[in-house]
Coordinates of C-alpha atoms and ligand atoms in Angstrom, one line a residue:
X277 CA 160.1 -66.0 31.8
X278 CA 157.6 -66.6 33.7
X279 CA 153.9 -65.0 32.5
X280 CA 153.1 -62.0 35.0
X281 CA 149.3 -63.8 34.8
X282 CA 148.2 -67.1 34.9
X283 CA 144.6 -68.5 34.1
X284 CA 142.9 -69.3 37.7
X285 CA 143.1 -72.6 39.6
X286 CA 140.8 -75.3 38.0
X287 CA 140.6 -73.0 34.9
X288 CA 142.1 -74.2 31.7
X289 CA 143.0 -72.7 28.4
X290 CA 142.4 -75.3 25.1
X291 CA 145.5 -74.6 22.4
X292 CA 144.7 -74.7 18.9
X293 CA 146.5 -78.7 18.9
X294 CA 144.1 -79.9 22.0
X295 CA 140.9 -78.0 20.0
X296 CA 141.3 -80.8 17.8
X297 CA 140.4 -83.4 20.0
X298 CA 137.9 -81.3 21.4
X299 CA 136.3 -80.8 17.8
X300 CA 136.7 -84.7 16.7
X301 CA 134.8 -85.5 20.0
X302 CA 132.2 -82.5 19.2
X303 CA 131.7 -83.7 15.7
X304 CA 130.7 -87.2 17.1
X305 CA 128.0 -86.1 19.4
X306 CA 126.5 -83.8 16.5
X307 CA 126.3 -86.5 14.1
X308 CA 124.9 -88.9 16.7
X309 CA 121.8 -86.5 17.9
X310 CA 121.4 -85.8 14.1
X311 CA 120.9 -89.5 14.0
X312 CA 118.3 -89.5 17.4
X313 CA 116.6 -86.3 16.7
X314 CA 117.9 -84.3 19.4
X315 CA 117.8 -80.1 18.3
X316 CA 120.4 -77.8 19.4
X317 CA 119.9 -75.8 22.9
X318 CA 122.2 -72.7 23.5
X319 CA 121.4 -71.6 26.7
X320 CA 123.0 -68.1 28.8
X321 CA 126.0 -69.1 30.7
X322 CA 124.5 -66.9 33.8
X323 CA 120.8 -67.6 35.9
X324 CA 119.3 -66.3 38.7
X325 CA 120.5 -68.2 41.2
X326 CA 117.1 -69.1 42.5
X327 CA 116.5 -70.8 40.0
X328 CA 119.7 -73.3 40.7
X329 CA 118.7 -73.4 45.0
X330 CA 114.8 -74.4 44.0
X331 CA 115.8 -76.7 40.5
X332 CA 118.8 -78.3 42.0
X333 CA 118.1 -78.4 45.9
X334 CA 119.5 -76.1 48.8
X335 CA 120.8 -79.7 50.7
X336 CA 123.1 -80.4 47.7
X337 CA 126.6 -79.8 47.5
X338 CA 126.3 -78.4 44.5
X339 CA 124.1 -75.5 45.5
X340 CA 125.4 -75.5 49.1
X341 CA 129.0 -75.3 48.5
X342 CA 129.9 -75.5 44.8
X343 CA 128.2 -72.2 43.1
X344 CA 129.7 -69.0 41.9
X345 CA 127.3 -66.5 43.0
X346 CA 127.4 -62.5 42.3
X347 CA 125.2 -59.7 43.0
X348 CA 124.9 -57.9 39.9
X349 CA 124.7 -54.0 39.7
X350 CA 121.2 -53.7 39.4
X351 CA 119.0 -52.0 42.2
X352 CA 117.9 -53.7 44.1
X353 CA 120.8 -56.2 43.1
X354 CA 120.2 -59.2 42.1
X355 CA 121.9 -62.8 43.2
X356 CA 123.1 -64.5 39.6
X357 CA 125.4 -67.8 39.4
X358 CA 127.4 -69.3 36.7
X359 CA 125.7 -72.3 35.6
X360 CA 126.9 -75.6 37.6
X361 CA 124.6 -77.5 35.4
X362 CA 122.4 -77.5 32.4
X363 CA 119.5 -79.0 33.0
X364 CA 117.8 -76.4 35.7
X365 CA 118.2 -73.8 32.5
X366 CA 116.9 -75.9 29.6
X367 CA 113.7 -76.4 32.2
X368 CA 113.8 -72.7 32.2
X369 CA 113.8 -72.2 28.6
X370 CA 110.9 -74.9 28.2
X371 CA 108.4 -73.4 30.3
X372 CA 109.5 -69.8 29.1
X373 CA 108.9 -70.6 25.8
X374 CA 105.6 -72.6 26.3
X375 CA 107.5 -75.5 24.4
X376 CA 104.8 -78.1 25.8
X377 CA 101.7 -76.2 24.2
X378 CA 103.3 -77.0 20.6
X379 CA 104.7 -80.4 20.7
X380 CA 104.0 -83.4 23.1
X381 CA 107.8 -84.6 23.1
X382 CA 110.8 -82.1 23.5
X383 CA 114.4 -83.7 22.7
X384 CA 116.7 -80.9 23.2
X385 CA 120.6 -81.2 23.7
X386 CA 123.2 -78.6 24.6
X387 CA 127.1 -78.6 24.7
X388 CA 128.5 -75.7 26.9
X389 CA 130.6 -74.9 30.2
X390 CA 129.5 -75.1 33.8
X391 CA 131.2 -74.1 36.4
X392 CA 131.8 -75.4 40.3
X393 CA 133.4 -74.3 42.8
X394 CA 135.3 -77.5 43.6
X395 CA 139.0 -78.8 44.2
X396 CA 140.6 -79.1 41.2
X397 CA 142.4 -82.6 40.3
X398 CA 142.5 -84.7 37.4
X399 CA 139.1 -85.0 36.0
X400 CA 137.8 -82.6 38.0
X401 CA 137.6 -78.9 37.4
X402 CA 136.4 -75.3 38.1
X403 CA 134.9 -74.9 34.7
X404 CA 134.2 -78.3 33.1
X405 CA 132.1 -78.7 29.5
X406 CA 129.1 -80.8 29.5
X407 CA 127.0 -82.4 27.1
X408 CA 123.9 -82.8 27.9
X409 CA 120.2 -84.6 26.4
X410 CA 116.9 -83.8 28.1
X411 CA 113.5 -85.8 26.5
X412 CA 110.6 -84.1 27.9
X413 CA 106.9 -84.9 28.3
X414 CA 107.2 -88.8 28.0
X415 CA 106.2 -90.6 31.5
X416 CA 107.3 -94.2 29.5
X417 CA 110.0 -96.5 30.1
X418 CA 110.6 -96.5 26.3
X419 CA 111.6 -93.0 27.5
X420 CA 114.3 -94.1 30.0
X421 CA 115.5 -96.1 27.5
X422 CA 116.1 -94.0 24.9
X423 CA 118.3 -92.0 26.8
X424 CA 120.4 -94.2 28.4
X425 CA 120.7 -96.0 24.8
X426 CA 121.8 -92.5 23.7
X427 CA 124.6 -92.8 26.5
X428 CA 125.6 -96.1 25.2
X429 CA 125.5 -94.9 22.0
X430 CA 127.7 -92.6 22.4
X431 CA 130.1 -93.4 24.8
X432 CA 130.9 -96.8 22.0
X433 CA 131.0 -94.6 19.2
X434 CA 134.4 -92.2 21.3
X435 CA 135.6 -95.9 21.3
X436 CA 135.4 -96.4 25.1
X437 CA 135.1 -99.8 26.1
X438 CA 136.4 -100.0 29.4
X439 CA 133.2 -98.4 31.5
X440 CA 129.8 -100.0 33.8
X441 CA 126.7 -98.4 33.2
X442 CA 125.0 -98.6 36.6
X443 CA 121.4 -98.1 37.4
X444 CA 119.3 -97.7 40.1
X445 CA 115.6 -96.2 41.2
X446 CA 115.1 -93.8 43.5
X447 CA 111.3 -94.0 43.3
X448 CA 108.9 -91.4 43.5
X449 CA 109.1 -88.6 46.3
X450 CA 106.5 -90.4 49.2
X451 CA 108.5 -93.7 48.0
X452 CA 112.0 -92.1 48.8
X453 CA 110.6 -90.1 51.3
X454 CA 109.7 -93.8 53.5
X455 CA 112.9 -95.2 52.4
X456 CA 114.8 -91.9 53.7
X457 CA 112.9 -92.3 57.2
X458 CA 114.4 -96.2 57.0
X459 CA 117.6 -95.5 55.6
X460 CA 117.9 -92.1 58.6
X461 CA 116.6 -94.8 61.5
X462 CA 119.4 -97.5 59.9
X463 CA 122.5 -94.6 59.9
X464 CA 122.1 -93.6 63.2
X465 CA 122.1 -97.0 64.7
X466 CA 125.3 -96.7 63.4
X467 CA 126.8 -92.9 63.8
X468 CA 129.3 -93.7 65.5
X469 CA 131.3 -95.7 62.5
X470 CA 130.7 -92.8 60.1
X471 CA 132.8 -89.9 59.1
X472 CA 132.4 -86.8 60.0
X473 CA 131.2 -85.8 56.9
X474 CA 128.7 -88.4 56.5
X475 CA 127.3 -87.4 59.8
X476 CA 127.3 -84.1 58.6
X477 CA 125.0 -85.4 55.3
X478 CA 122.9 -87.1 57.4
X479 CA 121.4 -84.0 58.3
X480 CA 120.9 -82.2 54.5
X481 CA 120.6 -85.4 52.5
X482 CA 121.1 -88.7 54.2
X483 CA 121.1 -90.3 50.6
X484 CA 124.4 -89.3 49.6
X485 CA 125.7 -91.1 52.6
X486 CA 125.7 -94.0 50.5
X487 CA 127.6 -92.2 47.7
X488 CA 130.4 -91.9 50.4
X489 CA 133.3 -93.5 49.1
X490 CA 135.4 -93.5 52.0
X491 CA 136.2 -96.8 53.4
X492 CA 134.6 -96.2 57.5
X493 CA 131.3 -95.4 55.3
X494 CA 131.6 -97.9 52.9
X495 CA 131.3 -100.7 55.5
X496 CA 129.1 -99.0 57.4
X497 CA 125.9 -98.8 54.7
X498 CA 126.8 -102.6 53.4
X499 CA 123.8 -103.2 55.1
X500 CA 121.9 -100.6 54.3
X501 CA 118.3 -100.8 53.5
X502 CA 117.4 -100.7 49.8
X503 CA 115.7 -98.2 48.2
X504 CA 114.2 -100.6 45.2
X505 CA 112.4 -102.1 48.4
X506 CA 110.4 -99.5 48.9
X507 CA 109.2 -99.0 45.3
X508 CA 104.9 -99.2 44.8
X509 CA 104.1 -101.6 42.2
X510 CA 103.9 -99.0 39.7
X511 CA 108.0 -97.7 40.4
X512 CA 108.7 -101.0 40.2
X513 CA 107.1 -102.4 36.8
X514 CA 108.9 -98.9 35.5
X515 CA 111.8 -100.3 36.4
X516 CA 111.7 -103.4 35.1
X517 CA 110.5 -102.0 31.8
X518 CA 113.6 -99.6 31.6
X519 CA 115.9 -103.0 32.7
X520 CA 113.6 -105.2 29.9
X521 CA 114.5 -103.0 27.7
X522 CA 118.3 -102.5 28.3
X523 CA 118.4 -106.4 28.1
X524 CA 116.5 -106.4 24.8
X525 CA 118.9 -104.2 23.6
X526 CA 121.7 -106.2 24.8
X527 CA 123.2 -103.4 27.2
X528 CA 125.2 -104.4 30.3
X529 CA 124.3 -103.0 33.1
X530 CA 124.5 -103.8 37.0
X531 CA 121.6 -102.6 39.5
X532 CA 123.3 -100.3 42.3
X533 CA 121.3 -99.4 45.0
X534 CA 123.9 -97.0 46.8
X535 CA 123.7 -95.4 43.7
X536 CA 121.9 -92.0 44.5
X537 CA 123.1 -89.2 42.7
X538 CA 124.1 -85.6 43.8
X539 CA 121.0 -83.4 42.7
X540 CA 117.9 -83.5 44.5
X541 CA 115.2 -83.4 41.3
X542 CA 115.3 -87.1 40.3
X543 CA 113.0 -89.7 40.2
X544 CA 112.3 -93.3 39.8
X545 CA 115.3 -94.0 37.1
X546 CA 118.3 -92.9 38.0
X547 CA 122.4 -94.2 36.2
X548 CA 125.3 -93.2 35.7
X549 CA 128.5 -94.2 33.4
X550 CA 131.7 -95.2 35.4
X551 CA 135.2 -95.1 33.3
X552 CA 136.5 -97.8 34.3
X553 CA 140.0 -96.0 33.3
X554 CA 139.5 -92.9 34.8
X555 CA 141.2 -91.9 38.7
X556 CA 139.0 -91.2 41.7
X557 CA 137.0 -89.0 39.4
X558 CA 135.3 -91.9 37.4
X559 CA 132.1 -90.2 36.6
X560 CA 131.7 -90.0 33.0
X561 CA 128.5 -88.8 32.5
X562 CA 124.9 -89.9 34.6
X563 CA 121.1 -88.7 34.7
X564 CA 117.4 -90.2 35.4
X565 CA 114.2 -88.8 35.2
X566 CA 112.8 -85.8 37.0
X567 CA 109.0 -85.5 36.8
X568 CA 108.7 -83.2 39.4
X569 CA 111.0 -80.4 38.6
X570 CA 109.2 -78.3 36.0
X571 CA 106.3 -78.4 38.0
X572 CA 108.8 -77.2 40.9
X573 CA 109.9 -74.3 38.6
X574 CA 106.5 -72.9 37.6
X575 CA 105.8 -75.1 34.8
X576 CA 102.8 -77.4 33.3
X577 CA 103.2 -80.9 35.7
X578 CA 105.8 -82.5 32.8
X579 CA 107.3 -85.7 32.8
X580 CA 110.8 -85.8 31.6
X581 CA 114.4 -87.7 31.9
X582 CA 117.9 -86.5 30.7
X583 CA 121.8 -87.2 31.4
X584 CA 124.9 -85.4 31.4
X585 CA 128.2 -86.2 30.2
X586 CA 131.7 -84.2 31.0
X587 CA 133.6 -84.0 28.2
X588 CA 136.5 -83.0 29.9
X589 CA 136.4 -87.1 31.1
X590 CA 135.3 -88.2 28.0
X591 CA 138.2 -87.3 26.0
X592 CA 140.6 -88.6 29.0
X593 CA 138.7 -92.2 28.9
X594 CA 139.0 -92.1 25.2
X595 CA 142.8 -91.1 25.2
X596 CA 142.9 -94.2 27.7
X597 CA 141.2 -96.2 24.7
X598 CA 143.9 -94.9 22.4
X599 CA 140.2 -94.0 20.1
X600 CA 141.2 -90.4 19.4
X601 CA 142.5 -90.5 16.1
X602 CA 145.7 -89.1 15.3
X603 CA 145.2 -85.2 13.6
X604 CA 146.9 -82.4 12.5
X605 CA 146.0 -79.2 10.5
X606 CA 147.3 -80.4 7.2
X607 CA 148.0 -78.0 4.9
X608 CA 147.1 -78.4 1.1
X609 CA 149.5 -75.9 -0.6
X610 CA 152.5 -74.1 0.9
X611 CA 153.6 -71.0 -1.6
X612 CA 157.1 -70.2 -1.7
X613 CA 157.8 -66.8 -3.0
X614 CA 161.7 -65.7 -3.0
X615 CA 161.9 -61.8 -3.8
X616 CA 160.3 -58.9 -3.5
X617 CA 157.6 -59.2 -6.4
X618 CA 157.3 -63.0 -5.7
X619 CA 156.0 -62.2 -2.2
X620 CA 153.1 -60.3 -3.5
X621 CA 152.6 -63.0 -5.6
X622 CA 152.8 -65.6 -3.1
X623 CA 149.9 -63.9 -1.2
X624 CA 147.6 -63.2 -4.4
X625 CA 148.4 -67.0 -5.2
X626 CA 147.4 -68.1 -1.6
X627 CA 144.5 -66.4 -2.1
X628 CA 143.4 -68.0 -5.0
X629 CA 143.8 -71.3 -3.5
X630 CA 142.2 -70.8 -0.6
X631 CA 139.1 -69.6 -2.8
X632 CA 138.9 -72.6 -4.5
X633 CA 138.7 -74.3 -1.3
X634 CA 142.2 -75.6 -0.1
X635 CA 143.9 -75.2 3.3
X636 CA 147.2 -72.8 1.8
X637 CA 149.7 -70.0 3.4
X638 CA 152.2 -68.2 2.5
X639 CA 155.4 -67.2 4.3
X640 CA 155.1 -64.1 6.0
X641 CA 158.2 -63.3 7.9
X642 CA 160.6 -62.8 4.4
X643 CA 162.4 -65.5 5.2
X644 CA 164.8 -67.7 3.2
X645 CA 164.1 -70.5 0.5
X646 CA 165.6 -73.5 3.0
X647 CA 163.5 -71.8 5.9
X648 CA 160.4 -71.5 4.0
X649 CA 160.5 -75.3 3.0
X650 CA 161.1 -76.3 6.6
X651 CA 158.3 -74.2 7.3
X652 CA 156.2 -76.2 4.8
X653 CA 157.3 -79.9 6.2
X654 CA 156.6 -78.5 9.8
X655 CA 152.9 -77.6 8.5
X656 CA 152.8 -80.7 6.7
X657 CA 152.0 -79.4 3.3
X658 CA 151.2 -81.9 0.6
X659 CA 152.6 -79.0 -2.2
X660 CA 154.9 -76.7 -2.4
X661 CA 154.5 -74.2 -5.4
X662 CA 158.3 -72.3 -5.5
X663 CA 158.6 -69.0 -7.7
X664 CA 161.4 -66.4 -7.3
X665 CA 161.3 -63.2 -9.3
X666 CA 162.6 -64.5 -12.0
X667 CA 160.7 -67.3 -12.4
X668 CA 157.8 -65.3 -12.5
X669 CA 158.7 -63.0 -15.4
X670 CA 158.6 -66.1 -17.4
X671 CA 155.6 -66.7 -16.5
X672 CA 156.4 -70.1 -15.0
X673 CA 156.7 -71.6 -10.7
X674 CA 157.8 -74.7 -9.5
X675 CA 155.4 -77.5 -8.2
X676 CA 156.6 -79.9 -5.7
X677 CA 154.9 -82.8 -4.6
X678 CA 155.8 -83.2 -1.0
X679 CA 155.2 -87.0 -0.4
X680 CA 156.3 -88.2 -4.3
X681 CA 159.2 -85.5 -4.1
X682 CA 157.9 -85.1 -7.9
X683 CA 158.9 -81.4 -9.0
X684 CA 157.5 -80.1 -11.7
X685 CA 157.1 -77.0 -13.6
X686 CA 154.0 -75.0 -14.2
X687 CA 152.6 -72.5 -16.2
X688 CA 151.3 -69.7 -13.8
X689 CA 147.9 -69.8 -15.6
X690 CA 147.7 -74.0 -15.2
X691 CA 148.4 -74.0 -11.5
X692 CA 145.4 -74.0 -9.7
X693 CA 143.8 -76.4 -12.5
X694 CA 147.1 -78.8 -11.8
X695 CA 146.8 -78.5 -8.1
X696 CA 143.2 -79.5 -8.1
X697 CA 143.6 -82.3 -10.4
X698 CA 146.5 -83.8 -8.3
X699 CA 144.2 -83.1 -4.8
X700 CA 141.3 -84.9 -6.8
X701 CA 143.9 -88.2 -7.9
X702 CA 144.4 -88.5 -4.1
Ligands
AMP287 P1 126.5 -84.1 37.5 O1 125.5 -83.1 37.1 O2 127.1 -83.8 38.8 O3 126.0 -85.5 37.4 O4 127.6 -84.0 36.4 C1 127.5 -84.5 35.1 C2 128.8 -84.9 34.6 O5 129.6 -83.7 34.5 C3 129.6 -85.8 35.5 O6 129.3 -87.1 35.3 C4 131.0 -85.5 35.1 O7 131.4 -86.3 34.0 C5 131.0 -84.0 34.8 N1 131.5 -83.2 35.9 C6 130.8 -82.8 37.0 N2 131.6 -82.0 37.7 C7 132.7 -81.9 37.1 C8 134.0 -81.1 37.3 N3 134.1 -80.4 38.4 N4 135.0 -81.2 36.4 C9 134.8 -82.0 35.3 N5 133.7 -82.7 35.0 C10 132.7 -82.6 35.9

């Protein structure tokens, strides 16, 4: 029959079987900002939506076109939006909390939904998960480096291989804002062989022209001025530093200048992570430095870089890379009780081993002996302890060893002890 709802389009649900993945792949990125230093952030779900049309930029498609926006009830209402990203809040939560007056570095990280309103496909969805870093208050290239290493770091450690780290600059704002006037004079010479929508960005954020990737524009910009051309000496040794450092560190990279990035707050080092596995929606995860945008959003003139990562692609480019190990809730201890007494038993038994810290459960829908032990192979339950009625007058329960096929019998009093000491043998 089909369900009289449905979740919404580009809205998924996670079963208990696909949590697993998504907790293997959680466990990983906690262990490995243990190992950097990175602290927890747990940031609302919900901002005002100024705060996404000044952090992020009016011209970009994310706050143009991609935002769930609501008037609350409040009077006068007010405009709030789902969260398309994280960074814009953890700026937020920086200044609000006067983070800078306490420490000189911040290295916060966050995993949490976002949500855009964009076509759903594979790879791409309404609400997506991101993990996120953001290292604030260091202007260094030992800062940019750090980051990106943490990228690395992590994208080897899910066991994806099969990805290119590219890089780029996009300078400081009067360096991009000379390059835009070059790259604007260079796009028009040549209007004519864009798309529509290109022509249409050329207007909001001639930039992401050169993210295009439909064929007409691809041609079209091969030519295009680059952007690491117009970099001050100062951009430029940054650059090299970050690159130095990379190649110190052994990290392959390759230098893309049409790489630009959608959001409007970066500058001078910008990359992002392409899965090389992945469909049209290769981005696994990107960032750069944005030294402007606290100051933008009220805050202390703070230097600061960051990336995010969608988990959502993640796990699909480590599925590609067969990496995601094989799991299933394994059960410890199945308890078969057969009878009216042995049921109550079963459940006081369960409890005890659960208390002493193994995975066990009980049958709860009376069933029979041979459904009970199907039951336990389905769960995949190392033991079975069996009593019927009977069995427990005397005291006594059956202990099976599911992978030895061992049975053997027990003293009620002994079982726990004989269970443990079996789970400690291996
Ligand atoms: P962005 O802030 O656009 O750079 O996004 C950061 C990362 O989030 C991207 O590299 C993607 O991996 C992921 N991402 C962005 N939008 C979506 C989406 N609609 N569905 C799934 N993942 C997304």
């Amino acid at each position: 029959m089909a369900s009289r709802y449905q979740s919404l389009k580009g809205f998924r649900d996670t079963l208990p079987e696909e949590s697993l993945r998504w907790q293997w792949l959680e466990g990983i990125i906690r262990d490995q900002m243990r190992r950097y230093g990175y602290g927890e952030l747990r940031l609302p779900l919900v901002e005002s939506t100024e705060l996404f049309s000044r952090g992020v930029g009016e011209g970009t498609d994310v706050v143009s076109k991609e935002m769930y926006s609501f008037l609350d009830k409040s009077d006068p209402p007010e405009s709030l939006t789902l969260r398309p990203e994280l960074t814009a809040g953890a700026v937020r939560a920086w200044i609000e909390h006067e983070i800078g007056k306490n420490q000189g570095l911040t290295k916060w990280y966050y995993v949490g939904p976002a949500f855009r309103y964009e076509q759903p496909q594979s790879g791409r969805y309404r609400q997506f998960t991101t993990f996120g870093i953001e290292l604030i208050g260091s202007p260094l290239p030992e800062a940019d480096a750090e980051v990106i290493l943490a990228g690395v770091g992590l994208i080897e450690s899910l066991g994806i291989r099969n990805y290119r780290l590219r890089l780029n600059s996009l300078g400081m704002p009067e360096e991009r804002a000379a390059y835009r006037v070059a790259l604007l004079e260079f796009l028009n010479a040549r209007r004519s062989q864009l798309s529509q929508e290109s022509i249409r960005r050329m207007e909001s954020n001639p930039l992401r022209v050169l993210d295009s990737k439909k064929e007409e524009d691809v041609a079209a910009t091969a030519d295009a001025p680059k952007i690491l051309d117009f970099l001050a000496d100062e951009s430029r040794a940054h650059f090299n530093r970050v690159r130095g450092l990379l190649d110190d560190a052994g990290v392959q990279y390759v230098v893309d200048h049409k790489l630009v990035r959608g959001l409007d707050y970066y500058t001078r080092t910008a990359f992002e992570f392409q899965g090389l596995d992945l469909g049209a929606q290769d981005a696994l995860g990107g960032g750069g430095r944005y030294d402007g945008l606290i100051e933008q959003l009220g805050g202390p003139a703070t230097p600061a870089i960051g990336f995010g990562f969608g988990i959502d692609r993640l796990l699909l480019a480590a599925e590609a890379a067969g990496a995601i190990p094989n799991q299933s809730a394994a059960l410890d201890v199945f308890v078969v009780g057969l009878g009216d007494s042995a049921r109550a038993w079963a459940v006081q038994t369960t409890r005890l081993i659960r208390q002493a810290g193994l995975a066990a459960d009980c049958d709860l829908l009376g069933r029979s002996m041979k459904a009970q032990m199907r039951e336990a192979n389905r769960r995949n339950a190392r033991h079975v302890v069996i009593a019927g009625d009977n069995e427990l007058a005397a005291g006594k329960a059956q202990l099976k060893d599911m992978q030895g096929h061992a049975q053997q019998e027990v003293e009620l009093g002994d079982l726990l002890n004989v269970i443990q000491s079996r789970e400690e043998g291996g």
